[in-house]
Short mmCIF file of C-alpha atoms and ligand atoms in Angstrom, two decimals:
data_model
loop_
_atom_site.label_atom_id
_atom_site.label_comp_id
_atom_site.label_asym_id
_atom_site.label_seq_id
_atom_site.Cartn_x
_atom_site.Cartn_y
_atom_site.Cartn_z
CA MET A 1 136.69 103.17 -29.37
CA GLY A 2 134.29 106.11 -29.46
CA GLU A 3 133.72 108.14 -26.40
CA ILE A 4 130.75 109.67 -24.56
CA LEU A 5 131.75 112.78 -22.58
CA VAL A 6 129.55 113.75 -19.64
CA LEU A 7 129.92 117.20 -18.08
CA ALA A 8 129.66 116.83 -14.27
CA GLU A 9 127.59 119.42 -12.58
CA HIS A 10 128.12 120.60 -9.00
CA ARG A 11 126.98 123.47 -6.89
CA ARG A 12 128.03 124.62 -3.45
CA GLY A 13 130.11 121.62 -2.71
CA GLU A 14 127.50 119.03 -3.88
CA LEU A 15 127.42 116.92 -7.04
CA ARG A 16 124.03 117.44 -8.60
CA ASP A 17 121.83 114.43 -9.36
CA ILE A 18 121.84 115.23 -13.04
CA THR A 19 125.54 114.16 -13.24
CA PHE A 20 124.77 110.59 -12.22
CA GLU A 21 121.54 110.55 -14.26
CA MET A 22 123.59 111.33 -17.33
CA LEU A 23 126.18 108.75 -16.39
CA THR A 24 123.42 106.10 -16.05
CA MET A 25 122.27 106.97 -19.59
CA ALA A 26 125.80 107.19 -20.93
CA ASN A 27 126.80 103.79 -19.50
CA ARG A 28 123.75 102.11 -20.98
CA LEU A 29 124.43 103.64 -24.39
CA ALA A 30 128.12 102.80 -24.10
CA GLY A 31 127.39 99.19 -23.24
CA GLU A 32 125.04 98.79 -26.19
CA ASN A 33 127.45 100.37 -28.70
CA ASP A 34 130.96 99.57 -27.47
CA LEU A 35 131.82 103.10 -26.37
CA SER A 36 133.58 104.39 -23.33
CA VAL A 37 132.33 106.94 -20.84
CA THR A 38 134.48 109.90 -19.64
CA THR A 39 133.35 112.51 -17.15
CA LEU A 40 134.68 116.05 -17.37
CA PHE A 41 134.90 117.70 -13.93
CA LEU A 42 135.52 121.46 -13.92
CA GLY A 43 136.10 122.80 -10.46
CA TYR A 44 138.51 124.18 -7.90
CA GLU A 45 139.93 122.31 -4.89
CA SER A 46 137.12 119.81 -5.02
CA SER A 47 138.92 116.48 -5.54
CA ASP A 48 136.50 114.94 -3.03
CA LEU A 49 133.68 115.56 -5.53
CA SER A 50 135.53 114.38 -8.56
CA ASP A 51 136.64 111.25 -6.68
CA ARG A 52 132.99 110.34 -6.21
CA LEU A 53 132.59 109.95 -9.96
CA LYS A 54 135.03 107.01 -10.11
CA GLY A 55 132.39 104.33 -9.66
CA ALA A 56 130.34 105.54 -12.57
CA CYS A 57 132.73 105.93 -15.51
CA GLU A 58 135.91 104.68 -17.11
CA LYS A 59 137.75 107.95 -16.95
CA ILE A 60 137.56 111.32 -15.25
CA ILE A 61 139.22 114.40 -16.62
CA ARG A 62 139.66 116.97 -13.96
CA MET A 63 140.51 120.65 -14.55
CA ASP A 64 141.24 122.43 -11.32
CA ASP A 65 141.37 126.21 -11.39
CA PRO A 66 139.96 129.12 -9.35
CA GLU A 67 138.02 130.28 -12.48
CA LEU A 68 136.15 127.00 -12.51
CA GLY A 69 135.15 126.79 -8.82
CA ASN A 70 131.69 128.20 -9.48
CA TYR A 71 129.79 128.06 -12.68
CA ASN A 72 130.67 130.93 -15.00
CA SER A 73 129.85 130.40 -18.73
CA GLU A 74 132.98 132.10 -20.07
CA PRO A 75 135.67 129.83 -18.54
CA TYR A 76 133.45 126.79 -18.72
CA LEU A 77 132.89 127.30 -22.45
CA ALA A 78 136.60 127.77 -23.04
CA ALA A 79 137.38 124.58 -21.04
CA LEU A 80 134.76 122.54 -22.79
CA GLU A 81 135.78 123.76 -26.17
CA MET A 82 139.38 122.75 -25.52
CA VAL A 83 138.48 119.26 -24.27
CA ILE A 84 135.94 118.56 -27.05
CA LYS A 85 138.39 119.73 -29.75
CA ASP A 86 141.08 117.61 -28.27
CA ARG A 87 139.16 114.41 -27.56
CA LYS A 88 136.51 114.57 -30.30
CA PRO A 89 133.89 112.55 -28.40
CA LEU A 90 131.08 111.06 -30.44
CA LEU A 91 128.60 112.38 -27.95
CA THR A 92 128.77 115.07 -25.30
CA LEU A 93 126.03 115.11 -22.58
CA ILE A 94 125.21 118.22 -20.62
CA GLY A 95 122.36 118.60 -18.16
CA HIS A 96 119.30 120.61 -19.34
CA THR A 97 119.66 122.73 -16.19
CA ALA A 98 120.11 126.42 -15.78
CA MET A 99 123.82 125.83 -16.42
CA GLY A 100 123.34 123.53 -19.43
CA MET A 101 120.71 125.80 -21.04
CA ASP A 102 123.30 128.58 -20.80
CA LEU A 103 126.18 126.48 -22.11
CA ALA A 104 124.92 124.00 -24.69
CA PRO A 105 123.69 126.29 -27.51
CA CYS A 106 126.77 128.48 -27.28
CA LEU A 107 129.11 125.50 -27.29
CA ALA A 108 127.24 123.88 -30.31
CA THR A 109 127.62 127.15 -32.22
CA ARG A 110 131.26 127.57 -31.42
CA LEU A 111 132.10 124.01 -32.39
CA SER A 112 129.53 123.67 -35.20
CA ILE A 113 128.24 120.36 -33.93
CA PRO A 114 124.52 119.36 -33.96
CA LEU A 115 122.60 119.93 -30.71
CA ALA A 116 119.38 118.50 -29.38
CA THR A 117 118.13 120.03 -26.14
CA ASP A 118 116.01 118.83 -23.27
CA CYS A 119 116.09 115.12 -24.29
CA VAL A 120 114.70 112.36 -22.10
CA GLU A 121 116.26 109.48 -23.98
CA VAL A 122 119.26 108.94 -26.31
CA SER A 123 120.02 105.90 -28.48
CA LEU A 124 122.25 104.98 -31.43
CA VAL A 125 120.38 103.16 -34.24
CA GLU A 126 122.53 101.99 -37.14
CA GLY A 127 125.07 104.67 -36.44
CA ARG A 128 122.50 107.49 -36.27
CA LEU A 129 121.78 109.31 -33.06
CA GLU A 130 118.12 109.21 -32.00
CA VAL A 131 116.67 111.23 -29.14
CA ILE A 132 113.32 111.54 -27.49
CA ARG A 133 112.01 115.02 -26.47
CA GLN A 134 108.68 115.54 -24.74
CA ILE A 135 106.36 118.13 -26.22
CA TYR A 136 103.02 119.59 -25.41
CA GLY A 137 103.65 119.62 -21.70
CA GLY A 138 104.81 116.03 -21.61
CA LYS A 139 101.73 114.65 -23.49
CA ILE A 140 103.67 113.53 -26.54
CA ASN A 141 107.07 111.94 -27.03
CA ALA A 142 108.76 113.20 -30.24
CA HIS A 143 111.32 110.72 -31.61
CA LEU A 144 113.98 112.58 -33.58
CA THR A 145 116.84 111.25 -35.69
CA MET A 146 119.80 113.58 -35.90
CA LYS A 147 121.53 114.13 -39.18
CA ALA A 148 124.60 111.95 -39.63
CA TYR A 149 127.60 113.62 -38.08
CA ASP A 150 130.80 112.61 -36.29
CA GLN A 151 129.91 114.49 -33.15
CA TYR A 152 126.81 115.35 -31.20
CA LEU A 153 125.86 117.52 -28.31
CA ILE A 154 122.75 116.63 -26.27
CA SER A 155 121.26 118.25 -23.19
CA ILE A 156 119.41 115.87 -20.84
CA ARG A 157 116.35 116.79 -18.91
CA PRO A 158 116.88 116.22 -15.15
CA GLY A 159 115.07 113.19 -13.84
CA SER A 160 115.21 111.28 -17.15
CA ALA A 161 117.20 108.36 -15.65
CA ALA A 162 118.07 106.99 -12.29
CA ALA A 163 121.02 108.65 -10.56
CA GLU A 164 123.37 105.70 -9.93
CA ALA A 165 126.59 106.72 -8.34
CA GLU A 166 127.87 103.07 -8.27
CA GLN A 167 127.93 101.48 -11.74
CA GLU A 168 130.78 98.99 -11.14
CA LYS A 169 133.40 101.17 -12.76
CA SER A 170 136.77 102.29 -11.46
CA GLY A 171 137.43 105.47 -13.37
CA ASP A 172 141.02 106.64 -13.95
CA MET A 173 141.66 110.17 -12.91
CA GLU A 174 143.57 112.49 -15.26
CA THR A 175 144.21 116.14 -14.27
CA ILE A 176 144.75 118.51 -17.18
CA SER A 177 145.62 122.16 -17.34
CA PRO A 178 142.99 124.72 -18.17
CA PRO A 179 143.14 126.73 -21.33
CA SER A 180 144.41 130.31 -21.31
CA TRP A 181 141.88 132.69 -19.79
CA GLU A 182 143.26 135.63 -21.71
CA ASN A 183 140.20 136.14 -23.87
CA LEU A 184 137.63 136.09 -21.12
CA LYS A 185 135.53 139.21 -21.29
CA GLY A 186 135.33 139.87 -17.58
CA ARG A 187 132.14 138.14 -16.40
CA ARG A 188 132.75 137.11 -12.80
CA PHE A 189 131.00 134.86 -10.31
CA ILE A 190 130.24 136.93 -7.24
CA ASP A 191 127.96 135.00 -4.93
CA TYR A 192 124.99 132.67 -4.70
CA LEU A 193 121.90 134.50 -3.54
CA GLU A 194 119.58 132.45 -1.31
CA ALA A 195 115.92 133.40 -1.79
CA ALA A 196 114.54 134.95 1.34
CA LEU A 197 112.09 132.61 3.17
CA GLU A 198 108.83 134.52 3.12
CA ASP A 199 106.60 131.67 4.18
CA VAL A 200 106.76 128.02 5.21
CA ASP A 201 109.47 125.91 3.66
CA ILE A 202 107.50 123.33 1.59
CA ALA A 203 110.81 121.43 0.93
CA ALA A 204 110.99 120.59 4.63
CA ALA A 205 107.43 119.19 4.92
CA ASP A 206 106.78 115.41 5.31
CA ILE A 207 103.34 115.69 3.80
CA LEU A 208 102.22 118.12 1.07
CA VAL A 209 98.73 118.67 -0.23
CA SER A 210 99.30 120.46 -3.53
CA ILE A 211 96.60 122.26 -5.44
CA GLY A 212 96.50 123.08 -9.14
CA ARG A 213 94.32 124.99 -11.52
CA GLY A 214 91.57 122.49 -10.80
CA ILE A 215 90.95 124.34 -7.55
CA ALA A 216 89.16 126.80 -9.89
CA LYS A 217 88.86 129.84 -7.50
CA PRO A 218 90.58 131.10 -4.44
CA GLU A 219 87.46 130.61 -2.30
CA ASN A 220 87.97 126.85 -2.78
CA ILE A 221 91.42 126.77 -1.18
CA ALA A 222 89.81 126.54 2.27
CA ALA A 223 88.61 123.06 1.52
CA ALA A 224 92.12 121.98 0.60
CA GLN A 225 93.53 123.72 3.65
CA GLU A 226 90.99 121.93 5.85
CA PHE A 227 92.03 118.59 4.44
CA ALA A 228 95.75 119.51 4.83
CA ASP A 229 95.18 120.43 8.48
CA ALA A 230 93.31 117.16 9.11
CA ILE A 231 96.27 115.12 7.97
CA GLY A 232 99.03 117.40 9.28
CA ALA A 233 100.12 118.50 5.81
CA THR A 234 101.50 121.72 4.32
CA LEU A 235 99.72 123.35 1.38
CA ALA A 236 101.67 123.64 -1.86
CA CYS A 237 100.65 124.40 -5.37
CA SER A 238 101.33 124.28 -9.11
CA ARG A 239 102.45 127.41 -11.04
CA PRO A 240 99.09 128.82 -12.18
CA VAL A 241 97.97 128.96 -8.53
CA ALA A 242 101.08 130.96 -7.58
CA ASP A 243 100.90 133.03 -10.71
CA LYS A 244 97.37 134.12 -9.79
CA GLU A 245 98.72 134.92 -6.32
CA TRP A 246 96.20 132.59 -4.69
CA LEU A 247 99.16 131.19 -2.74
CA PRO A 248 102.63 132.68 -2.31
CA LYS A 249 105.32 131.77 -4.88
CA SER A 250 107.24 130.04 -2.11
CA ARG A 251 104.57 127.34 -2.20
CA GLN A 252 105.10 126.54 -5.85
CA VAL A 253 106.47 123.11 -6.75
CA GLY A 254 108.35 122.58 -10.04
CA THR A 255 111.18 123.73 -12.24
CA SER A 256 110.58 127.41 -11.56
CA GLY A 257 109.44 126.72 -7.99
CA LYS A 258 110.82 124.24 -5.44
CA THR A 259 111.90 120.65 -5.64
CA VAL A 260 110.27 118.61 -2.95
CA ARG A 261 110.64 114.97 -1.73
CA PRO A 262 108.03 114.56 0.98
CA LYS A 263 106.90 111.21 2.31
CA ILE A 264 103.48 111.84 0.86
CA TYR A 265 102.57 114.23 -2.02
CA ILE A 266 98.90 114.65 -2.74
CA ALA A 267 98.20 116.41 -6.00
CA LEU A 268 94.69 117.89 -6.28
CA GLY A 269 93.56 119.09 -9.71
CA ILE A 270 97.09 119.17 -11.03
CA SER A 271 97.63 117.93 -14.60
CA GLY A 272 101.30 116.94 -14.02
CA ALA A 273 103.09 118.92 -16.72
CA PHE A 274 106.76 118.03 -16.78
CA GLN A 275 107.75 121.34 -15.19
CA HIS A 276 105.61 120.35 -12.27
CA GLN A 277 106.70 116.66 -12.22
CA ALA A 278 110.33 117.67 -12.18
CA GLY A 279 109.76 119.20 -8.72
CA MET A 280 107.87 116.37 -7.05
CA LYS A 281 108.27 113.06 -8.86
CA ASN A 282 110.88 111.81 -6.35
CA SER A 283 108.34 112.05 -3.52
CA GLU A 284 108.02 108.73 -1.65
CA THR A 285 104.34 108.26 -2.22
CA ILE A 286 102.35 110.27 -4.72
CA ILE A 287 98.55 110.38 -4.67
CA ALA A 288 96.71 112.23 -7.41
CA VAL A 289 93.10 113.29 -7.61
CA ASN A 290 92.09 114.44 -11.06
CA LYS A 291 88.92 114.16 -13.06
CA ASP A 292 90.87 113.39 -16.26
CA SER A 293 92.11 109.80 -16.28
CA ARG A 294 94.64 110.69 -18.97
CA ALA A 295 96.28 113.50 -16.97
CA PRO A 296 100.08 112.93 -16.97
CA ILE A 297 100.19 113.15 -13.21
CA PHE A 298 98.87 109.56 -13.17
CA ASN A 299 102.15 108.50 -14.87
CA VAL A 300 104.09 109.26 -11.69
CA ALA A 301 101.33 108.72 -9.11
CA HIS A 302 101.41 105.55 -6.92
CA TYR A 303 97.72 105.91 -6.12
CA GLY A 304 95.11 107.77 -8.09
CA ILE A 305 91.50 108.83 -7.80
CA VAL A 306 89.77 109.72 -11.05
CA ASP A 307 86.97 112.01 -9.86
CA ASP A 308 85.96 115.58 -9.08
CA MET A 309 88.20 116.80 -6.23
CA PHE A 310 85.32 118.68 -4.72
CA LYS A 311 83.50 115.35 -4.27
CA VAL A 312 86.59 113.61 -2.97
CA LEU A 313 87.95 116.33 -0.62
CA PRO A 314 85.07 116.42 1.97
CA LEU A 315 85.12 112.61 2.15
CA LEU A 316 88.87 112.49 2.81
CA THR A 317 88.69 115.33 5.30
CA GLU A 318 85.91 113.57 7.22
CA LYS A 319 87.86 110.37 7.32
CA PHE A 320 90.83 112.04 9.08
CA THR A 321 88.98 114.32 11.53
C1 FAD B 401 109.54 127.80 -18.18
C2 FAD B 401 108.35 127.23 -17.47
C3 FAD B 401 108.45 126.86 -16.13
C4 FAD B 401 107.40 126.33 -15.47
N1 FAD B 401 107.53 126.07 -14.11
C5 FAD B 401 106.49 125.47 -13.47
C6 FAD B 401 106.60 125.08 -12.12
O1 FAD B 401 107.60 125.33 -11.47
N2 FAD B 401 105.55 124.43 -11.53
C7 FAD B 401 104.41 124.17 -12.20
O2 FAD B 401 103.48 123.60 -11.62
N3 FAD B 401 104.30 124.56 -13.50
C8 FAD B 401 105.25 125.17 -14.15
N4 FAD B 401 105.11 125.54 -15.44
C9 FAD B 401 103.73 125.46 -16.02
C10 FAD B 401 103.43 124.05 -16.51
O3 FAD B 401 103.83 123.88 -17.83
C11 FAD B 401 101.84 123.87 -16.48
O4 FAD B 401 101.24 124.86 -17.23
C12 FAD B 401 101.34 123.86 -15.08
O5 FAD B 401 102.04 122.94 -14.20
C13 FAD B 401 99.87 123.45 -15.06
O6 FAD B 401 99.37 123.60 -13.79
P1 FAD B 401 98.09 122.75 -13.39
O7 FAD B 401 98.39 121.32 -13.50
O8 FAD B 401 97.67 123.28 -12.05
O9 FAD B 401 96.95 123.27 -14.43
P2 FAD B 401 96.34 122.51 -15.66
O10 FAD B 401 97.41 121.92 -16.52
O11 FAD B 401 95.37 123.42 -16.23
O12 FAD B 401 95.65 121.24 -15.02
C14 FAD B 401 94.50 121.34 -14.23
C15 FAD B 401 94.07 119.90 -13.94
O13 FAD B 401 93.06 119.95 -13.03
C16 FAD B 401 92.11 118.91 -13.43
N5 FAD B 401 90.80 119.38 -12.84
C17 FAD B 401 90.08 120.42 -13.15
N6 FAD B 401 89.00 120.49 -12.39
C18 FAD B 401 89.09 119.44 -11.56
C19 FAD B 401 88.27 118.95 -10.49
N7 FAD B 401 87.16 119.63 -10.10
N8 FAD B 401 88.58 117.83 -9.85
C20 FAD B 401 89.68 117.19 -10.26
N9 FAD B 401 90.48 117.57 -11.20
C21 FAD B 401 90.23 118.68 -11.83
C22 FAD B 401 92.18 118.90 -14.91
O14 FAD B 401 91.67 117.63 -15.38
C23 FAD B 401 93.60 119.16 -15.21
O15 FAD B 401 94.32 117.98 -15.34
C24 FAD B 401 106.15 126.10 -16.11
C25 FAD B 401 106.06 126.39 -17.49
C26 FAD B 401 107.10 126.97 -18.19
C27 FAD B 401 107.01 127.24 -19.62
#
């Protein structure tokens, strides 16, 4: 039976959602194609974390070593290379995260196996691997068929599937020895650096009013702030607003900003590029105001207003004051 190998990702004692998202995808694919799902857990003295994977796969391979406690590409690559060479999985899934972006291309080169990065969907059609990648800021889904090969490496965009920790499995745990670290070139993990909090913490807010390029000029921010004050919300923004320094970088939502999950996220004049969505799409309720009815933000919004935000804002503010 062919195997799908999923690389578990963890940081600072927490399994990251991407691990279970990939396992959801892997289990669906395995069910459709008579494959088995194995998770590779690289870590150090973190059996509590690896144990949590049991409900989501058939097998867990654990490598426990001080070199693997925190992500460091050199030992991680050596460990992955050893496991993939040994097990020859049909498909290896790695998160398209900072860690996966660092690992996947290098691993594909070392092992000479085809790689598709940043995929949102994976399927097997008549023995050929097909993937979907989003292009043009999420406006278009590109369907790609990989060339026929006996192994594939795919990196999965975070948020592409539900993170289901319980998938009615009871994974067997196998602990294996790490490879020799002799050829490591000396890169060391030293510490995680926490960004200094220069402003409010948008990740802690219950309600966010988030402004995008549609705000047009900094003088218009006052209207959004007035609305935010009226409903007890904190002001956040998309990247262009932070890049122009109209709001501090600490207010930026998205892949290169913060991930937020407020009770209410109100997006004003934000198109909803995937880099933005990745930081807010798990908000409990999303309300979008955009004059373009085809803006991708409406794909994740629970409520939407298609109109000029400068018409809508005063009406909303008045309603709540
Ligand atoms: C490596 C990388 C990392 C990135 N990280 C992030 C990130 O962390 N966060 C982030 O947000 N982006 C990020 N981006 C940028 C992202 O790709 C988009 O360019 C960005 O999110 C677009 O911001 P926007 O929606 O404000 O602007 P636009 O895409 O220009 O959208 C403006 C929207 O406002 C609407 N609009 C205009 N005027 C009005 C009006 N009067 N009333 C109502 N609607 C109006 C328009 O219809 C449009 O949909 C990143 C990009 C890269 C390459």
